[in-house]
Coordinates of C-alpha atoms and ligand atoms in Angstrom, one line a residue:
X1454 CA 41.5 -44.9 26.4
X1455 CA 38.3 -43.5 25.0
X1456 CA 35.0 -44.1 27.0
X1457 CA 31.5 -43.1 25.9
X1458 CA 28.3 -42.4 27.7
X1459 CA 24.9 -42.6 26.0
X1460 CA 22.4 -40.5 27.9
X1461 CA 18.8 -39.4 27.4
X1462 CA 18.2 -35.7 27.3
X1463 CA 14.4 -35.7 27.9
X1464 CA 12.1 -37.6 30.3
X1465 CA 13.3 -41.1 29.3
X1466 CA 12.3 -43.5 26.6
X1467 CA 14.4 -41.7 24.0
X1468 CA 15.4 -45.1 22.4
X1469 CA 18.9 -45.1 24.0
X1470 CA 19.0 -48.9 23.7
X1471 CA 19.3 -48.7 19.9
X1472 CA 22.2 -46.2 20.1
X1473 CA 24.0 -48.4 22.7
X1474 CA 23.4 -51.4 20.4
X1475 CA 25.0 -49.4 17.5
X1476 CA 28.0 -48.3 19.5
X1477 CA 28.9 -51.7 21.0
X1478 CA 31.0 -52.5 18.0
X1479 CA 33.6 -49.9 19.1
X1480 CA 33.5 -50.8 22.8
X1481 CA 34.5 -53.7 25.1
X1482 CA 32.5 -53.1 28.3
X1483 CA 29.0 -51.8 28.8
X1484 CA 28.0 -50.3 32.2
X1485 CA 24.6 -49.5 33.7
X1486 CA 25.2 -47.0 36.4
X1487 CA 21.7 -45.9 37.7
X1488 CA 18.1 -47.0 38.2
X1489 CA 16.8 -50.5 38.3
X1490 CA 14.1 -52.5 36.6
X1491 CA 12.1 -49.3 36.1
X1492 CA 13.9 -48.7 32.8
X1493 CA 12.5 -50.1 29.6
X1494 CA 15.0 -50.7 26.8
X1495 CA 13.7 -52.1 23.5
X1496 CA 16.3 -53.3 20.9
X1497 CA 15.3 -54.8 17.6
X1498 CA 18.1 -57.0 16.2
X1499 CA 17.8 -59.2 13.1
X1500 CA 14.0 -58.9 13.2
X1501 CA 13.9 -60.1 16.9
X1502 CA 12.7 -57.7 19.6
X1503 CA 14.4 -57.7 23.0
X1504 CA 13.0 -55.9 26.0
X1505 CA 15.4 -55.3 28.9
X1506 CA 14.7 -53.6 32.1
X1507 CA 17.7 -54.2 34.4
X1508 CA 20.4 -55.7 32.3
X1509 CA 22.4 -53.4 30.1
X1510 CA 21.3 -53.7 26.5
X1511 CA 24.9 -54.0 25.4
X1512 CA 24.7 -57.6 26.6
X1513 CA 23.1 -58.5 23.3
X1514 CA 26.5 -58.2 21.6
X1515 CA 28.4 -61.4 22.3
X1516 CA 31.8 -59.6 22.6
X1517 CA 30.7 -57.2 25.3
X1518 CA 31.3 -57.6 29.0
X1519 CA 28.2 -56.2 30.8
X1520 CA 28.4 -54.6 34.2
X1521 CA 25.6 -53.5 36.6
X1522 CA 27.3 -50.9 38.6
X1523 CA 27.0 -49.9 42.3
X1524 CA 24.6 -47.1 41.5
X1525 CA 21.9 -49.5 40.4
X1526 CA 19.2 -51.0 42.6
X1527 CA 18.8 -54.7 41.9
X1528 CA 15.7 -56.8 42.2
X1529 CA 17.2 -60.4 42.3
X1530 CA 14.0 -61.9 41.0
X1531 CA 13.9 -59.6 38.0
X1532 CA 17.7 -60.1 37.4
X1533 CA 17.3 -63.9 37.3
X1534 CA 14.2 -63.6 35.1
X1535 CA 16.0 -61.4 32.6
X1536 CA 19.0 -63.7 32.5
X1537 CA 16.5 -66.7 31.9
X1538 CA 14.6 -64.8 29.1
X1539 CA 17.8 -64.0 27.3
X1540 CA 19.1 -67.5 27.6
X1541 CA 15.8 -68.8 26.2
X1542 CA 16.2 -66.4 23.3
X1543 CA 19.6 -67.9 22.5
X1544 CA 21.8 -65.2 24.0
X1545 CA 24.7 -66.5 26.1
X1546 CA 24.6 -65.0 29.5
X1547 CA 26.9 -66.1 32.3
X1548 CA 29.5 -64.9 34.8
X1549 CA 31.9 -64.5 31.8
X1550 CA 29.9 -61.6 30.3
X1551 CA 27.7 -60.2 33.1
X1552 CA 28.7 -59.0 36.6
X1553 CA 26.8 -57.2 39.3
X1554 CA 28.4 -54.9 41.8
X1555 CA 28.4 -56.1 45.4
X1556 CA 27.8 -52.5 46.4
X1557 CA 24.5 -52.2 44.5
X1558 CA 21.5 -52.2 46.7
X1559 CA 18.8 -55.0 46.8
X1560 CA 15.2 -54.3 46.2
X1561 CA 13.0 -56.5 48.5
X1562 CA 9.2 -57.0 48.1
X1563 CA 8.7 -54.6 51.0
X1564 CA 10.1 -51.8 48.9
X1565 CA 7.5 -52.4 46.2
X1566 CA 4.7 -52.6 48.9
X1567 CA 6.0 -49.3 50.4
X1568 CA 5.9 -47.6 47.1
X1569 CA 2.4 -48.8 46.2
X1570 CA 1.0 -47.9 49.6
X1571 CA 3.0 -44.6 49.9
X1572 CA 3.7 -41.6 47.7
X1573 CA 4.3 -43.4 44.4
X1574 CA 1.0 -42.4 42.9
X1575 CA 1.6 -38.7 43.4
X1576 CA 4.7 -38.9 41.2
X1577 CA 3.4 -41.6 38.9
X1578 CA 6.2 -44.0 39.6
X1579 CA 6.7 -47.4 37.9
X1580 CA 5.9 -49.4 41.1
X1581 CA 9.1 -51.3 41.0
X1582 CA 10.3 -50.3 44.5
X1583 CA 13.0 -48.0 43.1
X1584 CA 12.4 -44.9 45.4
X1585 CA 12.0 -46.8 48.7
X1586 CA 15.2 -48.8 47.9
X1587 CA 17.3 -45.7 47.2
X1588 CA 15.8 -44.1 50.4
X1589 CA 17.0 -47.1 52.4
X1590 CA 20.4 -46.8 50.8
X1591 CA 20.8 -43.2 51.9
X1592 CA 19.2 -43.9 55.3
X1593 CA 22.0 -46.6 55.8
X1594 CA 20.4 -48.4 58.7
X1595 CA 17.8 -50.1 56.5
X1596 CA 19.8 -50.5 53.3
X1597 CA 21.0 -54.0 52.2
X1598 CA 23.6 -54.4 49.5
X1599 CA 24.0 -57.2 47.0
X1600 CA 27.2 -58.4 48.6
X1601 CA 25.3 -59.0 51.9
X1602 CA 23.2 -61.7 50.1
X1603 CA 26.3 -63.9 50.1
X1604 CA 26.6 -63.9 53.9
X1605 CA 23.6 -65.9 55.3
X1606 CA 24.0 -65.1 58.9
X1607 CA 24.5 -61.4 58.3
X1608 CA 21.6 -61.2 55.9
X1609 CA 19.3 -62.9 58.4
X1610 CA 20.4 -60.5 61.2
X1611 CA 19.9 -57.5 58.9
X1612 CA 16.4 -58.6 57.8
X1613 CA 15.4 -59.3 61.4
X1614 CA 16.3 -55.7 62.2
X1615 CA 14.8 -54.2 59.1
X1616 CA 11.6 -56.2 58.4
X1617 CA 9.8 -55.4 61.7
X1618 CA 10.4 -51.6 61.1
X1619 CA 9.1 -52.0 57.5
X1620 CA 6.0 -53.8 58.8
X1621 CA 5.2 -51.0 61.2
X1622 CA 5.5 -48.4 58.4
X1623 CA 3.4 -50.5 56.0
X1624 CA 0.7 -51.1 58.5
X1625 CA 0.6 -47.3 59.3
X1626 CA 0.4 -46.6 55.5
X1627 CA -2.5 -49.0 55.0
X1628 CA -4.3 -51.5 57.2
X1629 CA -4.5 -53.8 54.2
X1630 CA -0.8 -53.6 53.3
X1631 CA 1.2 -56.8 53.0
X1632 CA 3.3 -57.7 56.1
X1633 CA 6.5 -59.7 55.8
X1634 CA 8.2 -62.4 57.8
X1635 CA 12.0 -61.8 58.1
X1636 CA 13.0 -65.4 58.2
X1637 CA 10.9 -66.5 55.3
X1638 CA 12.2 -63.6 53.3
X1639 CA 15.7 -64.4 54.2
X1640 CA 15.3 -68.1 53.1
X1641 CA 13.8 -67.0 49.8
X1642 CA 16.5 -64.4 49.1
X1643 CA 19.3 -66.9 50.1
X1644 CA 17.9 -69.0 47.3
X1645 CA 18.2 -66.1 44.8
X1646 CA 21.7 -65.4 46.2
X1647 CA 22.8 -68.9 45.3
X1648 CA 21.8 -68.3 41.7
X1649 CA 23.3 -64.8 41.6
X1650 CA 26.6 -65.8 43.4
X1651 CA 28.7 -66.2 40.2
X1652 CA 27.7 -62.8 38.9
X1653 CA 28.5 -60.8 42.1
X1654 CA 31.8 -58.9 41.9
X1655 CA 33.7 -55.8 43.0
X1656 CA 32.9 -54.0 39.7
X1657 CA 34.8 -50.9 40.4
X1658 CA 38.0 -52.9 40.6
X1659 CA 37.0 -54.7 37.4
X1660 CA 36.3 -51.4 35.5
X1661 CA 39.6 -49.9 36.6
X1662 CA 41.4 -53.0 35.4
X1663 CA 39.6 -52.7 32.1
X1664 CA 40.8 -49.1 31.8
X1665 CA 44.4 -50.3 32.5
X1666 CA 43.9 -52.9 29.8
X1667 CA 43.0 -50.2 27.3
X1668 CA 39.4 -51.5 27.0
X1669 CA 36.7 -49.0 25.9
X1670 CA 33.8 -48.5 28.3
X1671 CA 30.3 -47.7 27.2
X1672 CA 28.1 -46.2 29.9
X1673 CA 24.4 -46.8 29.4
X1674 CA 22.1 -44.4 31.3
X1675 CA 18.6 -45.4 32.3
X1676 CA 15.7 -42.9 32.2
X1677 CA 16.4 -39.3 31.0
X1678 CA 18.3 -36.4 32.4
X1679 CA 15.0 -34.5 33.2
X1680 CA 14.3 -37.3 35.6
X1681 CA 17.7 -36.9 37.4
X1682 CA 17.0 -36.6 41.2
X1683 CA 19.3 -33.6 41.6
X1684 CA 19.0 -31.8 38.3
X1685 CA 15.6 -32.9 36.9
X1686 CA 12.0 -31.6 37.4
X1687 CA 12.1 -32.5 41.2
X1688 CA 10.0 -34.0 42.8
X1689 CA 8.7 -35.5 39.6
X1690 CA 11.9 -37.4 39.0
X1691 CA 13.3 -40.8 39.6
X1692 CA 15.6 -41.5 42.6
X1693 CA 19.0 -41.7 40.9
X1694 CA 21.3 -39.5 38.9
X1695 CA 20.1 -40.4 35.4
X1696 CA 22.2 -37.7 33.7
X1697 CA 25.9 -38.2 33.1
X1698 CA 26.3 -36.9 36.7
X1699 CA 25.7 -40.5 37.8
X1700 CA 28.6 -42.1 35.9
X1701 CA 31.2 -41.5 38.6
X1702 CA 29.2 -42.2 41.7
X1703 CA 27.3 -45.1 40.1
X1704 CA 30.3 -47.0 38.7
X1705 CA 33.4 -45.7 40.5
X1706 CA 34.9 -44.6 37.1
X1707 CA 36.0 -40.9 37.2
X1708 CA 34.1 -38.8 34.8
X1709 CA 37.3 -37.6 33.1
X1710 CA 37.5 -41.0 31.4
X1711 CA 34.5 -40.0 29.3
X1712 CA 35.7 -38.8 25.9
X1713 CA 32.4 -38.9 24.1
X1714 CA 28.9 -38.1 25.4
X1715 CA 26.1 -38.9 23.0
X1716 CA 22.8 -37.2 24.0
X1717 CA 19.8 -39.0 22.7
X1718 CA 16.6 -37.1 21.9
X1719 CA 13.4 -38.0 20.3
X1720 CA 12.3 -35.7 17.4
X1721 CA 9.4 -34.8 19.7
X1722 CA 8.9 -35.2 23.5
X1723 CA 7.2 -37.8 25.7
X1724 CA 6.8 -38.2 29.4
X1725 CA 5.3 -40.9 31.6
X1726 CA 4.1 -40.2 35.1
X1727 CA 3.2 -36.9 36.7
X1728 CA 4.9 -33.5 36.5
X1729 CA 5.0 -30.5 34.3
X1730 CA 5.4 -30.8 30.5
X1731 CA 5.1 -27.4 28.8
X1732 CA 4.9 -28.7 25.2
X1733 CA 2.4 -31.5 25.9
X1734 CA -0.3 -31.9 23.3
X1735 CA -3.4 -32.2 25.3
X1736 CA -5.7 -32.2 22.4
X1737 CA -8.0 -35.1 22.9
X1738 CA -8.6 -38.5 21.2
X1739 CA -8.6 -37.1 17.7
X1740 CA -5.7 -34.7 18.3
X1741 CA -2.0 -34.7 17.3
X1742 CA -0.9 -36.0 20.7
X1743 CA -2.9 -39.2 20.2
X1744 CA -1.7 -39.4 16.6
X1745 CA 2.0 -39.3 17.7
X1746 CA 1.3 -41.8 20.5
X1747 CA -0.2 -44.2 18.0
X1748 CA 2.4 -43.8 15.3
X1749 CA 5.3 -43.9 17.7
X1750 CA 3.8 -46.7 19.8
X1751 CA 4.3 -44.5 22.8
X1752 CA 3.3 -46.9 25.6
X1753 CA 5.6 -47.6 28.5
X1754 CA 7.8 -50.7 28.0
X1755 CA 7.7 -51.4 31.8
X1756 CA 4.2 -50.4 32.8
X1757 CA 2.3 -50.3 29.4
X1758 CA 1.0 -46.8 30.4
X1759 CA 0.3 -44.4 27.5
X1760 CA 3.0 -41.8 27.3
X1761 CA 2.2 -38.2 27.3
X1762 CA 3.3 -36.7 23.9
X1763 CA 4.2 -33.2 22.8
X1764 CA 6.3 -31.0 20.6
X1765 CA 10.1 -30.9 20.8
X1766 CA 11.3 -28.7 23.7
X1767 CA 14.6 -27.0 22.8
X1768 CA 14.7 -25.1 26.1
X1769 CA 14.7 -28.3 28.1
X1770 CA 17.3 -30.1 25.8
X1771 CA 19.7 -27.1 25.8
X1772 CA 19.7 -27.4 29.6
X1773 CA 20.2 -31.2 29.8
X1774 CA 22.9 -31.1 27.0
X1775 CA 24.8 -28.5 29.0
X1776 CA 24.3 -30.5 32.2
X1777 CA 25.6 -33.7 30.7
X1778 CA 28.6 -32.3 28.8
X1779 CA 27.1 -33.6 25.7
X1780 CA 29.3 -33.6 22.5
X1781 CA 26.8 -34.8 19.9
X1782 CA 23.1 -35.7 19.4
X1783 CA 21.3 -38.7 18.2
X1784 CA 17.8 -37.8 16.9
X1785 CA 15.4 -40.7 17.3
X1786 CA 12.0 -41.6 15.8
X1787 CA 12.1 -38.9 13.0
X1788 CA 9.9 -41.2 11.0
X1789 CA 7.0 -40.8 13.5
X1790 CA 6.5 -37.2 12.4
X1791 CA 6.2 -38.1 8.7
X1792 CA 2.5 -37.7 8.5
X1793 CA 2.0 -34.2 9.9
X1794 CA 1.3 -31.1 7.9
X1795 CA 2.9 -28.7 10.3
X1796 CA 5.5 -29.2 13.0
X1797 CA 6.3 -27.1 16.0
X1798 CA 9.4 -26.6 18.0
X1799 CA 9.6 -24.7 21.3
X1800 CA 12.7 -22.4 21.5
X1801 CA 11.5 -20.4 24.5
X1802 CA 8.9 -20.2 27.2
X1803 CA 6.8 -17.3 28.4
X1804 CA 6.7 -16.8 32.2
X1805 CA 4.8 -13.9 33.8
X1806 CA 4.9 -12.0 30.5
X1807 CA 8.7 -12.5 30.1
X1808 CA 10.5 -14.6 27.4
X1809 CA 12.5 -17.3 29.1
X1810 CA 15.2 -19.4 27.4
X1811 CA 16.9 -20.8 30.5
X1812 CA 15.1 -24.0 31.7
X1813 CA 13.7 -23.7 35.2
X1814 CA 14.3 -27.1 36.7
X1815 CA 12.0 -26.1 39.5
X1816 CA 8.8 -28.1 38.7
X1817 CA 6.5 -25.5 40.2
X1818 CA 8.0 -22.7 38.0
X1819 CA 8.1 -24.9 35.0
X1820 CA 4.4 -25.6 35.5
X1821 CA 3.7 -21.9 35.0
X1822 CA 5.7 -21.7 31.8
X1823 CA 3.9 -21.4 28.5
X1824 CA 5.6 -22.6 25.3
X1825 CA 6.5 -20.2 22.6
X1826 CA 6.4 -22.0 19.3
X1827 CA 7.9 -21.7 15.9
X1828 CA 6.3 -23.6 13.1
X1829 CA 8.0 -25.7 10.4
X1830 CA 6.4 -27.5 7.5
X1831 CA 6.0 -31.2 7.6
X1832 CA 7.4 -33.6 4.9
X1833 CA 4.5 -35.9 4.5
X1834 CA 6.7 -38.8 3.3
X1835 CA 7.7 -42.1 4.9
X1836 CA 11.4 -41.6 5.7
X1837 CA 11.9 -45.2 7.0
X1838 CA 14.1 -46.1 4.0
X1839 CA 16.4 -43.1 4.3
X1840 CA 20.0 -44.2 4.9
X1841 CA 22.0 -41.0 4.4
X1842 CA 21.1 -37.3 5.1
X1843 CA 20.6 -36.7 1.4
X1844 CA 17.8 -39.3 1.3
X1845 CA 15.7 -37.2 3.7
X1846 CA 13.2 -34.7 2.2
X1847 CA 14.2 -31.0 2.4
X1848 CA 11.6 -30.3 5.1
X1849 CA 12.9 -33.1 7.3
X1850 CA 16.5 -31.9 6.9
X1851 CA 15.4 -28.4 7.8
X1852 CA 13.7 -29.7 10.9
X1853 CA 16.9 -31.5 12.0
X1854 CA 19.0 -28.4 11.1
X1855 CA 16.8 -26.2 13.3
X1856 CA 17.4 -28.6 16.2
X1857 CA 21.1 -28.4 15.7
X1858 CA 20.9 -24.6 15.6
X1859 CA 18.8 -24.3 18.7
X1860 CA 20.8 -26.8 20.8
X1861 CA 24.1 -25.8 19.5
X1862 CA 25.4 -29.3 19.0
X1863 CA 26.0 -31.5 15.9
X1864 CA 23.6 -34.4 15.1
X1865 CA 25.7 -37.5 14.3
X1866 CA 22.9 -40.1 14.1
X1867 CA 19.3 -40.0 12.9
X1868 CA 17.1 -42.9 13.5
X1869 CA 14.2 -43.5 11.1
X1870 CA 12.8 -46.8 12.4
X1871 CA 13.3 -49.4 15.1
X1872 CA 15.7 -51.7 13.0
X1873 CA 19.4 -51.3 13.2
X1874 CA 19.5 -50.6 9.5
X1875 CA 17.1 -47.7 9.8
X1876 CA 19.8 -45.4 10.8
X1877 CA 21.5 -42.4 9.2
X1878 CA 25.1 -41.7 10.2
X1879 CA 25.9 -38.0 9.5
X1880 CA 29.5 -37.1 9.1
Ligands
IMP866 P1 10.4 -44.4 39.5 O1 11.7 -44.4 38.8 O2 9.6 -45.7 39.3 O3 10.5 -44.0 40.9 O4 9.4 -43.3 38.8 C1 9.7 -41.9 38.9 C2 9.3 -41.2 37.7 O5 10.2 -41.6 36.6 C3 7.9 -41.6 37.1 O6 7.4 -40.4 36.5 C4 8.2 -42.6 36.1 O7 7.2 -42.7 35.1 C5 9.5 -42.1 35.5 N1 10.3 -43.2 35.0 C6 11.0 -44.1 35.6 N2 11.7 -44.9 34.8 C7 11.4 -44.5 33.5 C8 11.9 -44.8 32.2 O8 12.7 -45.8 32.0 N3 11.4 -44.1 31.2 C9 10.6 -43.0 31.4 N4 10.2 -42.6 32.6 C10 10.6 -43.3 33.7

């Protein structure tokens, strides 16, 4: 049975949530397979705006079963908060439509403290404890899984082992760092565990049963492929496999079940946090970078940080499209470029006097790459009301056609605004 993955091909914030929301009609189960509450997904439905960080955006569709897979790192406080917010907004959320893997790892407050006091700033992380939690998962001796929350004695024993070690590290990082009490933390998290209990399941088994029942799965990636810990611009990346590479390990569903991979791109590029960004527009408060930021409301959903903005980088997207086995593209936020006289696309870089068309995923090499640009004329029209390709002005169609040519994949969806209706389906 057909399964789909929606994946970002840039540095995150490609508006994947809207595409997931559009595709839910053809699917039965939506699966988050990586990251945690560092993601920020905004979906506008019937004039209402929903902002989700940890729960899959697919949960907004009443017929969908939402799954938080084993590859996700779960902050129980945030989980319960998001469930509460959705319920308050009238969305039915319960064990009938939301499950969390017992194999997912738990983010504790010491992870957040470790990140704030440690190396988070050098990478520009979101401060949500993501990196330290994944580090503990891989270290094994200090990782605690969601399933362990349901065993009070075991949880207490584990926290009594882990917390004193964390306190030592925290104290070494900063004399003013917060120090934790294992028993108090255990009591607090046993409270959260009670509230989470109905949601905690063996999600791999559930997903395999769904496949046997001919259900269609929709995998929802968090972040973008350029932030993938193995294939992105390391070390300026997140700590999970945010490309389609994470589907198998992060859900237990073999990748061969994916029959459709939709790569989501913005019509330009943004990045939050540190790291190289060859096409960044660093042209001051009156420049085009700021203009795009303002028009596109390019401020982080999670942290509120202004996003760095720049021209479309075809070198990077060719790389992530190949990495992800992408079949088709969704081009987002085309409307944001409507006010510019001239547009630029970067089909190649120059490195040490040579033209480079293969993306160097080594951040230090990428830092030295200079973008080579080609110029296209702007369309100077508001395209927010376009509903079919023919409604777009010629210059906008030319721009999209050039992306298709450079990346070598068809564009099947063009988004011209945040609302569901502001979507062009291209056949
Ligand atoms: P972390 O995921 O909080 O560890 O942050 C690592 C890097 O990924 C930082 O540059 C963050 O700004 C970036 N990042 C994490 N989550 C997102 C996201 O959802 N969108 C865009 N960037 C993100």
